[in-house]
Short mmCIF file of C-alpha atoms and ligand atoms in Angstrom, two decimals:
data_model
loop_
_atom_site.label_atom_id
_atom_site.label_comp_id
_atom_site.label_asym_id
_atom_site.label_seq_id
_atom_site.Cartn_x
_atom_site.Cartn_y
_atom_site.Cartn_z
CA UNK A 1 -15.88 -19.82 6.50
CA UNK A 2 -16.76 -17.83 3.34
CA UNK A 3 -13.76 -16.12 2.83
CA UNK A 4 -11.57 -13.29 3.96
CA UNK A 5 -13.65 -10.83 1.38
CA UNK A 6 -16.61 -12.27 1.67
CA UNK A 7 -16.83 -12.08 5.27
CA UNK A 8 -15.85 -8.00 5.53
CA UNK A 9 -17.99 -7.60 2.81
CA UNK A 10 -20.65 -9.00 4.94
CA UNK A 11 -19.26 -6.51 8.00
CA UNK A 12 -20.20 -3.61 5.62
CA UNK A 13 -16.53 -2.52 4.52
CA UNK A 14 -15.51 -2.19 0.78
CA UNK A 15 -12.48 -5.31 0.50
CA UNK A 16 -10.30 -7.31 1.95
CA UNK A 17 -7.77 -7.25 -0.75
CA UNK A 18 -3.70 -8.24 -1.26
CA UNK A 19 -0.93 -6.93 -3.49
CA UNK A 20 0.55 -9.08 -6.26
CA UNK A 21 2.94 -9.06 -8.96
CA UNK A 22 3.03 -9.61 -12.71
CA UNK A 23 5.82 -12.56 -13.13
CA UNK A 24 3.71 -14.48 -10.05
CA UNK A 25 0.40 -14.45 -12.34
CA UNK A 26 2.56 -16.83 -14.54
CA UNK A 27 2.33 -19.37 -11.58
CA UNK A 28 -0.90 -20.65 -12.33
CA UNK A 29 -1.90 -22.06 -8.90
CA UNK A 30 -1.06 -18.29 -7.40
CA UNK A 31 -3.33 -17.03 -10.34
CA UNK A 32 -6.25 -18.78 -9.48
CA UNK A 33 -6.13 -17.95 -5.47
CA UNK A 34 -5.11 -14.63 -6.16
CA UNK A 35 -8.46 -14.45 -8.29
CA UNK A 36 -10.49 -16.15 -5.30
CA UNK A 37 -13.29 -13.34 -5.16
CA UNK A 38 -13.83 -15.07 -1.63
CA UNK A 39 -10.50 -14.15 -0.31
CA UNK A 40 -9.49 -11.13 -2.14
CA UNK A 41 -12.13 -8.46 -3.37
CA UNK A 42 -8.98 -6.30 -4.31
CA UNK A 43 -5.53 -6.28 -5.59
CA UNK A 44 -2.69 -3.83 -5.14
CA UNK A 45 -0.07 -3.63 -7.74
CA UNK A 46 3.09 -4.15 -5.69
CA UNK A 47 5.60 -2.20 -8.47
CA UNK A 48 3.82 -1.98 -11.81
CA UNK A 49 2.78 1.03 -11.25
CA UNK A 50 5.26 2.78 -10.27
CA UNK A 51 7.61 5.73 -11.54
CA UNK A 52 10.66 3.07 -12.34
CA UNK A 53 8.09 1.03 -14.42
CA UNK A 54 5.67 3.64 -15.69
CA UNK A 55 8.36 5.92 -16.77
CA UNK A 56 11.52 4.48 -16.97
CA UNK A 57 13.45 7.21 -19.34
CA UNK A 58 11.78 10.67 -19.93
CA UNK A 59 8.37 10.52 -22.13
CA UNK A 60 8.75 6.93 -22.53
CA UNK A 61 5.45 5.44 -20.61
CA UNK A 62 5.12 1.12 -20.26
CA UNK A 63 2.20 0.73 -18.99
CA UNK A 64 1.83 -3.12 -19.59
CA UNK A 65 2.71 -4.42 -16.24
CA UNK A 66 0.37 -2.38 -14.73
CA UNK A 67 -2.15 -2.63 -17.39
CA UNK A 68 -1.64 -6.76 -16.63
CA UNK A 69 -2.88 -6.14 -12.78
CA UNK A 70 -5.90 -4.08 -13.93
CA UNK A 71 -6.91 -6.60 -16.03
CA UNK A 72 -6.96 -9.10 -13.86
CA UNK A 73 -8.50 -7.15 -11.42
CA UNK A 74 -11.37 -5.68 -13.87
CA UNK A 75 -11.52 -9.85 -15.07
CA UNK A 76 -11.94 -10.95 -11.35
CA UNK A 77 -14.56 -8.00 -10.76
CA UNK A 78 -11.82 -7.22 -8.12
CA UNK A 79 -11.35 -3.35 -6.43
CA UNK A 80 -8.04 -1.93 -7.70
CA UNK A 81 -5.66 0.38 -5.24
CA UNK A 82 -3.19 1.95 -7.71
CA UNK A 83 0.23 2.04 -6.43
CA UNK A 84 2.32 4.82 -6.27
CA UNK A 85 2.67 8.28 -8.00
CA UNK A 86 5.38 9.82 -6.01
CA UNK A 87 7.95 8.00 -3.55
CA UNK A 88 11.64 8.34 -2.81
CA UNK A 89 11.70 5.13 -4.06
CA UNK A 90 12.38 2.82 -7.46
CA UNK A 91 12.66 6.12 -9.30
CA UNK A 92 15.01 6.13 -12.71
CA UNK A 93 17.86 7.36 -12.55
CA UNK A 94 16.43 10.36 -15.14
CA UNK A 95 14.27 11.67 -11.74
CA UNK A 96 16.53 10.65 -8.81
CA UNK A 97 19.55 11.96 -10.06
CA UNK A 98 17.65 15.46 -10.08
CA UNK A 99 19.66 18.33 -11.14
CA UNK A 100 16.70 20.01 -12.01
CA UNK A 101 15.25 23.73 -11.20
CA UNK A 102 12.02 23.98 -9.08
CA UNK A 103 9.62 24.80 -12.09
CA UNK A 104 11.18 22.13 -13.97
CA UNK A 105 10.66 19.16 -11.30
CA UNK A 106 6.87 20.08 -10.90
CA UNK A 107 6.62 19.97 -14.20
CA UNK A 108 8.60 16.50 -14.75
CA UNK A 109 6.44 15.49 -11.41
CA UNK A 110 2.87 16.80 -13.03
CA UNK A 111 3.56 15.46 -16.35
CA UNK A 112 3.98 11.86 -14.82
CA UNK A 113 1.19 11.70 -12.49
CA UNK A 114 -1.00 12.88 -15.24
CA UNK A 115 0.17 10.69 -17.97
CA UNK A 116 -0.15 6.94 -15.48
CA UNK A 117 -3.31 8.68 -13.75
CA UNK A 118 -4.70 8.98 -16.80
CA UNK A 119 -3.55 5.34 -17.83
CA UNK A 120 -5.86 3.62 -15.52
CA UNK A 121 -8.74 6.81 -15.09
CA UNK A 122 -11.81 5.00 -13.66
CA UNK A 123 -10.36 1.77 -12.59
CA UNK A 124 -8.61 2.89 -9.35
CA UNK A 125 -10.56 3.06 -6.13
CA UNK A 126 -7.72 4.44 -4.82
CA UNK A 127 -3.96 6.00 -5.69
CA UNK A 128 -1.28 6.18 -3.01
CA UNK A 129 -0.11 9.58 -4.43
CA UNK A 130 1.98 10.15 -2.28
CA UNK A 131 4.30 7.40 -0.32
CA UNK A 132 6.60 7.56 2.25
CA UNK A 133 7.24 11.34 2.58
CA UNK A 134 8.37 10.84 6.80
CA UNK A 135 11.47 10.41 7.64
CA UNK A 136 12.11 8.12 10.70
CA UNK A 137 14.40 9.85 12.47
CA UNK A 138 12.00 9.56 15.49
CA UNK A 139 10.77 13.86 14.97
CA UNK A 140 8.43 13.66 12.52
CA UNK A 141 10.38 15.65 10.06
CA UNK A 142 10.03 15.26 6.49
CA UNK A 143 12.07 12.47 4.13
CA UNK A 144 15.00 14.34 2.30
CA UNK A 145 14.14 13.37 -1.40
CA UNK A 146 14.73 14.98 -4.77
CA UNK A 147 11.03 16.41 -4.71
CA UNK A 148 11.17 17.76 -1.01
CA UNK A 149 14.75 19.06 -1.56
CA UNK A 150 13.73 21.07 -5.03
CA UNK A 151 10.37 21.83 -4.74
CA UNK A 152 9.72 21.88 -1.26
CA UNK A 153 7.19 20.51 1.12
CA UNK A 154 4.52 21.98 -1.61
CA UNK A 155 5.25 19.01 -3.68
CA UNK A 156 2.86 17.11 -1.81
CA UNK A 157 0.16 19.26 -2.48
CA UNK A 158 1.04 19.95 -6.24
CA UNK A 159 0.88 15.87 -6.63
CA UNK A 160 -2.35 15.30 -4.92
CA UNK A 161 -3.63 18.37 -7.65
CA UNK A 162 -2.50 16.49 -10.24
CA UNK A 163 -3.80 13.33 -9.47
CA UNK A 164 -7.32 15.03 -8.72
CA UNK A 165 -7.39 16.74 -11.97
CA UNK A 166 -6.87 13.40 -14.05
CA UNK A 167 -8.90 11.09 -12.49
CA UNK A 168 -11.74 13.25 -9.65
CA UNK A 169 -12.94 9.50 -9.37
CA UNK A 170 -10.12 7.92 -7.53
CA UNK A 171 -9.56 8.42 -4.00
CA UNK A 172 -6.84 10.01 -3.00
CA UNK A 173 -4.34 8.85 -0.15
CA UNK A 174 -1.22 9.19 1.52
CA UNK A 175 0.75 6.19 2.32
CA UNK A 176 3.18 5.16 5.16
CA UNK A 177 4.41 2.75 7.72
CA UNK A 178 4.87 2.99 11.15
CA UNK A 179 1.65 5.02 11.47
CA UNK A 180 -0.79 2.63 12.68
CA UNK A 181 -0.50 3.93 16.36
CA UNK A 182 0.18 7.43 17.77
CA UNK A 183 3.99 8.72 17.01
CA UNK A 184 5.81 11.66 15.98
CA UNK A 185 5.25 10.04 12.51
CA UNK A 186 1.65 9.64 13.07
CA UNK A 187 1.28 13.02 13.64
CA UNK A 188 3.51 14.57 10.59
CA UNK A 189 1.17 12.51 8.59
CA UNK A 190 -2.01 14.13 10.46
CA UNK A 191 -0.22 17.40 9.84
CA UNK A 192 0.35 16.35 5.95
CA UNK A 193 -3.70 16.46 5.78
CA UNK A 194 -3.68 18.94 7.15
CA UNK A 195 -1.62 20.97 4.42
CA UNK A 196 -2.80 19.31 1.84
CA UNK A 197 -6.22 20.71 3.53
CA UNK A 198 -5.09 24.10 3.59
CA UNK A 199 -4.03 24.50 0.06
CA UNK A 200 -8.09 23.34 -0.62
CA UNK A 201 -6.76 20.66 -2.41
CA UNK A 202 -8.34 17.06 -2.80
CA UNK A 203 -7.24 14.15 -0.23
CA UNK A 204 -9.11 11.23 0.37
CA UNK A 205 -7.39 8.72 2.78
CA UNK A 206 -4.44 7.66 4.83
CA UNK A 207 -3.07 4.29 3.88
CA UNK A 208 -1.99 2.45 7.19
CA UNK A 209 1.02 0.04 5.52
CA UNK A 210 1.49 -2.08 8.76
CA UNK A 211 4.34 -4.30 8.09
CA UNK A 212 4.34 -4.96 11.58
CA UNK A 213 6.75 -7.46 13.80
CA UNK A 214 5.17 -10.26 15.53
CA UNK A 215 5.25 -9.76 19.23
CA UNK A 216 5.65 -5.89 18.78
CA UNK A 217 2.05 -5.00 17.15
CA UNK A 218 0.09 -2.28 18.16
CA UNK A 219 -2.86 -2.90 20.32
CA UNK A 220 -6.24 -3.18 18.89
CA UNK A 221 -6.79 0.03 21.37
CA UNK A 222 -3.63 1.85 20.09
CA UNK A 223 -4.79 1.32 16.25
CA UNK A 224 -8.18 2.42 16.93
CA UNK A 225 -7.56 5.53 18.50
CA UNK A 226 -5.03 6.21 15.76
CA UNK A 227 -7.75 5.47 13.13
CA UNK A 228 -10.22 7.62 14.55
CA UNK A 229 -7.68 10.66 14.80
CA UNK A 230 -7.13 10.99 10.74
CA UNK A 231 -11.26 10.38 10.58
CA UNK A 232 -11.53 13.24 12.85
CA UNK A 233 -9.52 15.50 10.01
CA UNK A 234 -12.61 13.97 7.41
CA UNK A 235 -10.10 11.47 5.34
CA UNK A 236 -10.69 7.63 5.44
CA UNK A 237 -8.53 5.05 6.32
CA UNK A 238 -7.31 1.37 4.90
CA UNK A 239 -4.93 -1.34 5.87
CA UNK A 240 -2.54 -1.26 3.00
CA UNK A 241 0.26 -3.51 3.03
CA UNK A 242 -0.17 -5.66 6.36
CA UNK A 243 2.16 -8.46 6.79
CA UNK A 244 3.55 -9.85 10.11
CA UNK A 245 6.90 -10.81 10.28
CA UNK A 246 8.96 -13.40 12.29
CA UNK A 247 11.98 -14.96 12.83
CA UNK A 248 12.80 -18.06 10.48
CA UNK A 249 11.83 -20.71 10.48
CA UNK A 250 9.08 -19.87 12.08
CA UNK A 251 7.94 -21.69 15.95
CA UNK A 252 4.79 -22.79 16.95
CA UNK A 253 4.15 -19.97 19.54
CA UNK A 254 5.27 -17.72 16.86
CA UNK A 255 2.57 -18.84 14.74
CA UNK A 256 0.09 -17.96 17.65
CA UNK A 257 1.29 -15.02 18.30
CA UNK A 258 0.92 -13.82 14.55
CA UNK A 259 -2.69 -14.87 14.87
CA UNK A 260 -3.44 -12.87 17.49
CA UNK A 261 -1.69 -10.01 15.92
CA UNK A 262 -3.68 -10.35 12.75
CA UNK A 263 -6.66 -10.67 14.86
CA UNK A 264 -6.18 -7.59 16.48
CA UNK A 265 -4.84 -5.40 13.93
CA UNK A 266 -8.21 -6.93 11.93
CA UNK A 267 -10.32 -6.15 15.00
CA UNK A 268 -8.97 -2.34 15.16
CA UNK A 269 -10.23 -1.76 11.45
CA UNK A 270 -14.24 -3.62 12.22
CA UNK A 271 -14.36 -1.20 15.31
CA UNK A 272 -13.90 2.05 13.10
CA UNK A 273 -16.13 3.16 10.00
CA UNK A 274 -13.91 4.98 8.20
CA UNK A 275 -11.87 2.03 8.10
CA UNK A 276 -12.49 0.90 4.09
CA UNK A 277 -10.92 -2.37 4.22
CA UNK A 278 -7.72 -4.11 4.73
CA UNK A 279 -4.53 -5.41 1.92
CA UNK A 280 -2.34 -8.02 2.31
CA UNK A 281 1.12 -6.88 1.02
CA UNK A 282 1.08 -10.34 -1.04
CA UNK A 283 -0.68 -12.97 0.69
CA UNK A 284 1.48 -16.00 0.42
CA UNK A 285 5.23 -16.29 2.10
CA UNK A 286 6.40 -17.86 -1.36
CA UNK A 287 6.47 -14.05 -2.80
CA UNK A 288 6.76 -12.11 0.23
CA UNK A 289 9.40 -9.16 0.05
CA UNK A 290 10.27 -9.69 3.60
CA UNK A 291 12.65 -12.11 3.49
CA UNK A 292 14.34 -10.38 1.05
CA UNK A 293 14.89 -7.22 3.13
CA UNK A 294 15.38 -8.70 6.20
CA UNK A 295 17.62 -11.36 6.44
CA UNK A 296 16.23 -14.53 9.10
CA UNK A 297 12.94 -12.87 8.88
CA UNK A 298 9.62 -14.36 7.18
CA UNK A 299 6.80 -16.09 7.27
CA UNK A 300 4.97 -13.01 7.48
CA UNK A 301 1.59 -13.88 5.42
CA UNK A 302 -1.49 -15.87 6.20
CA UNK A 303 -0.42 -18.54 3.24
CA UNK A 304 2.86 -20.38 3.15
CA UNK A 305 5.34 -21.09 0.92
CA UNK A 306 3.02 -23.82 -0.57
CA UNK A 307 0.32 -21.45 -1.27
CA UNK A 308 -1.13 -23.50 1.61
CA UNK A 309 -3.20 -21.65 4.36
CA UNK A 310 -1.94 -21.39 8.10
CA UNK A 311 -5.14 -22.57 9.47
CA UNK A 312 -5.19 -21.12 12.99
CA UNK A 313 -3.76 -17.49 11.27
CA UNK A 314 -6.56 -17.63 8.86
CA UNK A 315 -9.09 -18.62 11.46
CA UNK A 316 -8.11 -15.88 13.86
CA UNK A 317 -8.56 -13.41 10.82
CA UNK A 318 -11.95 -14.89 9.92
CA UNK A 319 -13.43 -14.50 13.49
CA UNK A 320 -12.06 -11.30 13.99
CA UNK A 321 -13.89 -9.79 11.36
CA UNK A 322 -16.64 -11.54 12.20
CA UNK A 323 -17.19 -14.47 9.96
CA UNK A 324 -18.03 -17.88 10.94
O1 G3I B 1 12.67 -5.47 -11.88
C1 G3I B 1 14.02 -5.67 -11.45
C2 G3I B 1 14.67 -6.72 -12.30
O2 G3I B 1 14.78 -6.23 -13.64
C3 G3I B 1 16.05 -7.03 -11.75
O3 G3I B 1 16.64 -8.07 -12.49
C4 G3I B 1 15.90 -7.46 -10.28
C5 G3I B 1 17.24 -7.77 -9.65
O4 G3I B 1 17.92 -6.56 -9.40
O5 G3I B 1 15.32 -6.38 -9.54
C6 G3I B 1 14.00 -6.13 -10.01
O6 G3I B 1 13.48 -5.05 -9.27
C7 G3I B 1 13.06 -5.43 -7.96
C8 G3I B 1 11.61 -5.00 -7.79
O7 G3I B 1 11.16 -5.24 -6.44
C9 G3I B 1 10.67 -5.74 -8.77
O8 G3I B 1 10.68 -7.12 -8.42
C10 G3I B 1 13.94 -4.68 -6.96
O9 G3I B 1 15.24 -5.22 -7.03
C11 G3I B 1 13.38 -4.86 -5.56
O10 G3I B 1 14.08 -3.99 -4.66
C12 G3I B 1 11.91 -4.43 -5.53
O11 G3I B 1 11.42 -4.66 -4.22
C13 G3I B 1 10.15 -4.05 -3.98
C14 G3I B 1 10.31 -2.97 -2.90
O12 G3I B 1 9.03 -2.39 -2.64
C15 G3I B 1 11.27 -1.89 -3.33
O13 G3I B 1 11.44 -1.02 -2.23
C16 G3I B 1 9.17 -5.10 -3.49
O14 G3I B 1 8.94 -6.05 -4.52
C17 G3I B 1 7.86 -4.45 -3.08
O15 G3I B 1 7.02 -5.41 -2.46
C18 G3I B 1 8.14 -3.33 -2.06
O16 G3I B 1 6.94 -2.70 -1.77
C19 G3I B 1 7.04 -1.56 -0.88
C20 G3I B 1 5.89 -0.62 -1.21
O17 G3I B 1 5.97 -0.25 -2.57
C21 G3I B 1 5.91 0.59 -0.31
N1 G3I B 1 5.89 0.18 1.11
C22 G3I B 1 6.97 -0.73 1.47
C23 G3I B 1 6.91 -1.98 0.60
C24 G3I B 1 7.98 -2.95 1.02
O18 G3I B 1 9.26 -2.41 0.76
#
């Protein structure tokens, strides 16, 4: 087979791409797969980029880490997806601990999105602006966080402004998980296109995270018809973070299982054009976050902890999209 890349590339979609990190670019076997044009045609800075790193105390930017992943990616003649403006999440203490006044916070919020935007102007295909915004208490209602609980739901608009005005170039998306098949969620996050739609501001995408279960993945069927509901509103949509999680250690039917999941979830993406193209959320088990968060759970990625490839997993992804 050709590669991962290669082969999509081949299908007619932009990248097949993975996240990765700065400290595992010091392991030099990681580095060179990671920069395997055959495999990965993108990369995905899995926290560099965020508001924790880009801005840790007010008007003090770091932008090395991140600068570290565009490098490599701009080195590799790799896609970039630039990873993430505004999230609940990994924000300092300066921005979570809010206490500030509604003109203030849009402000604060404008200023940073500008200032990283800016950063890396031209090299992003694509920004999550804005990630996780849905809660999941089953409704579809919106994530309590400091910017919805200050500002509003009009902070999502106001971000995906900002981001427009500093860089028109880079696609604009909005990022979640569990949206990959129709659900309450899926539809607050057809309804958050919707309003960013009807303040006639700029939004490009929908990032699909799927950081699905094995066993419990949506049907090729299920994925399609969600994919083809958020092209309907005129936004594209990628794969942005798929990884496929199991119990540890992992079994042999497991192992099949996960290939057919990948294969499908793969599958779901070939069947619809606006799909762009699919990211790993790091593509070997030896950095995965999973295990991490939950406990007797792994094994999630098409490499293993050896940087080795699971052959029938990698196979199934290969003929799904097509590739020989
Ligand atoms: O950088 C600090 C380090 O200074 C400190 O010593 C160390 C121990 O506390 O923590 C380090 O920060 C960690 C950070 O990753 C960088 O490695 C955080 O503890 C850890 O929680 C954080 O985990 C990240 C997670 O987001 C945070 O929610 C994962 O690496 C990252 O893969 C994951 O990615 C998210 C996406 O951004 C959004 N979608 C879900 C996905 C999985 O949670």
């Amino acid at each position: 087979a050709s590669g991962l890349n290669s082969a999509i590339v081949a299908a007619g979609k932009l990248y097949f791409g993975t996240a990765t990190e700065t400290f595992t670019l010091e392991d030099v076997e990681y580095a060179t797969q990671v920069s395997n044009t055959a495999d990965f045609g993108q990369l995905s800075p899995a926290n560099s980029m965020k508001w924790q790193s880009v801005q840790p105390t007010q008007d003090t930017f770091t932008f090395d880490g991140g600068d570290a992943i565009a490098d490599l990616a701009e080195a590799n003649g790799q896609l970039l997806r630039c990873h993430t403006l505004v999230w609940y999440n990994q924000l300092p203490t300066w921005v979570s601990g809010g206490g500030f006044d509604n003109a203030t916070l849009i402000e604060v919020m404008t200023n940073h999105i500008t200032a990283t935007v800016t950063q890396w102007k031209g090299k992003c295909y694509a920004w999550d602006v804005v990630n996780e915004a849905i809660s999941d208490n089953g409704d579809g209602s919106f994530r309590s966080n400091v910017f919805l609980d200050t500002i509003g739901e009009a902070y999502i608009p106001i971000a995906f402004a900002a981001a427009a005005a500093a860089d028109p170039d880079a696609k604009l998306y909005y990022n979640d998980y569990s949206i990959e098949s129709d659900s309450p969620k899926a539809t607050a996050a057809l309804n958050i296109v919707k309003l960013v739609q009807s303040y006639g501001v700029k939004i490009d995408g929908i990032g699909l995270q799927a950081h699905f279960i094995v066993g419990s993945t949506p049907s090729t069927e299920a994925q399609v018809a969600n994919m083809e509901a958020f092209a309907a509103l005129g936004v594209e949509v990628g794969i942005t973070e798929l990884d496929i999680r199991t119990d540890t250690p992992v079994t042999a039917s497991a192992q099949t299982q996960q290939a057919a999941d990948y294969a499908s979830t793969i599958d779901a993406c070939m069947q619809v054009d606006a799909c762009v193209g699919i990211t790993l959320w790091d593509w070997t088990d030896k950095y995965s976050w999973v295990p991490g968060t939950f406990s007797g759970e792994g094994s999630a990625l098409p490499w293993d902890e050896d940087l080795q490839k699971k052959e029938d997993v990698y196979d199934a992804m290969i003929a799904a999209i097509g590739g020989s």
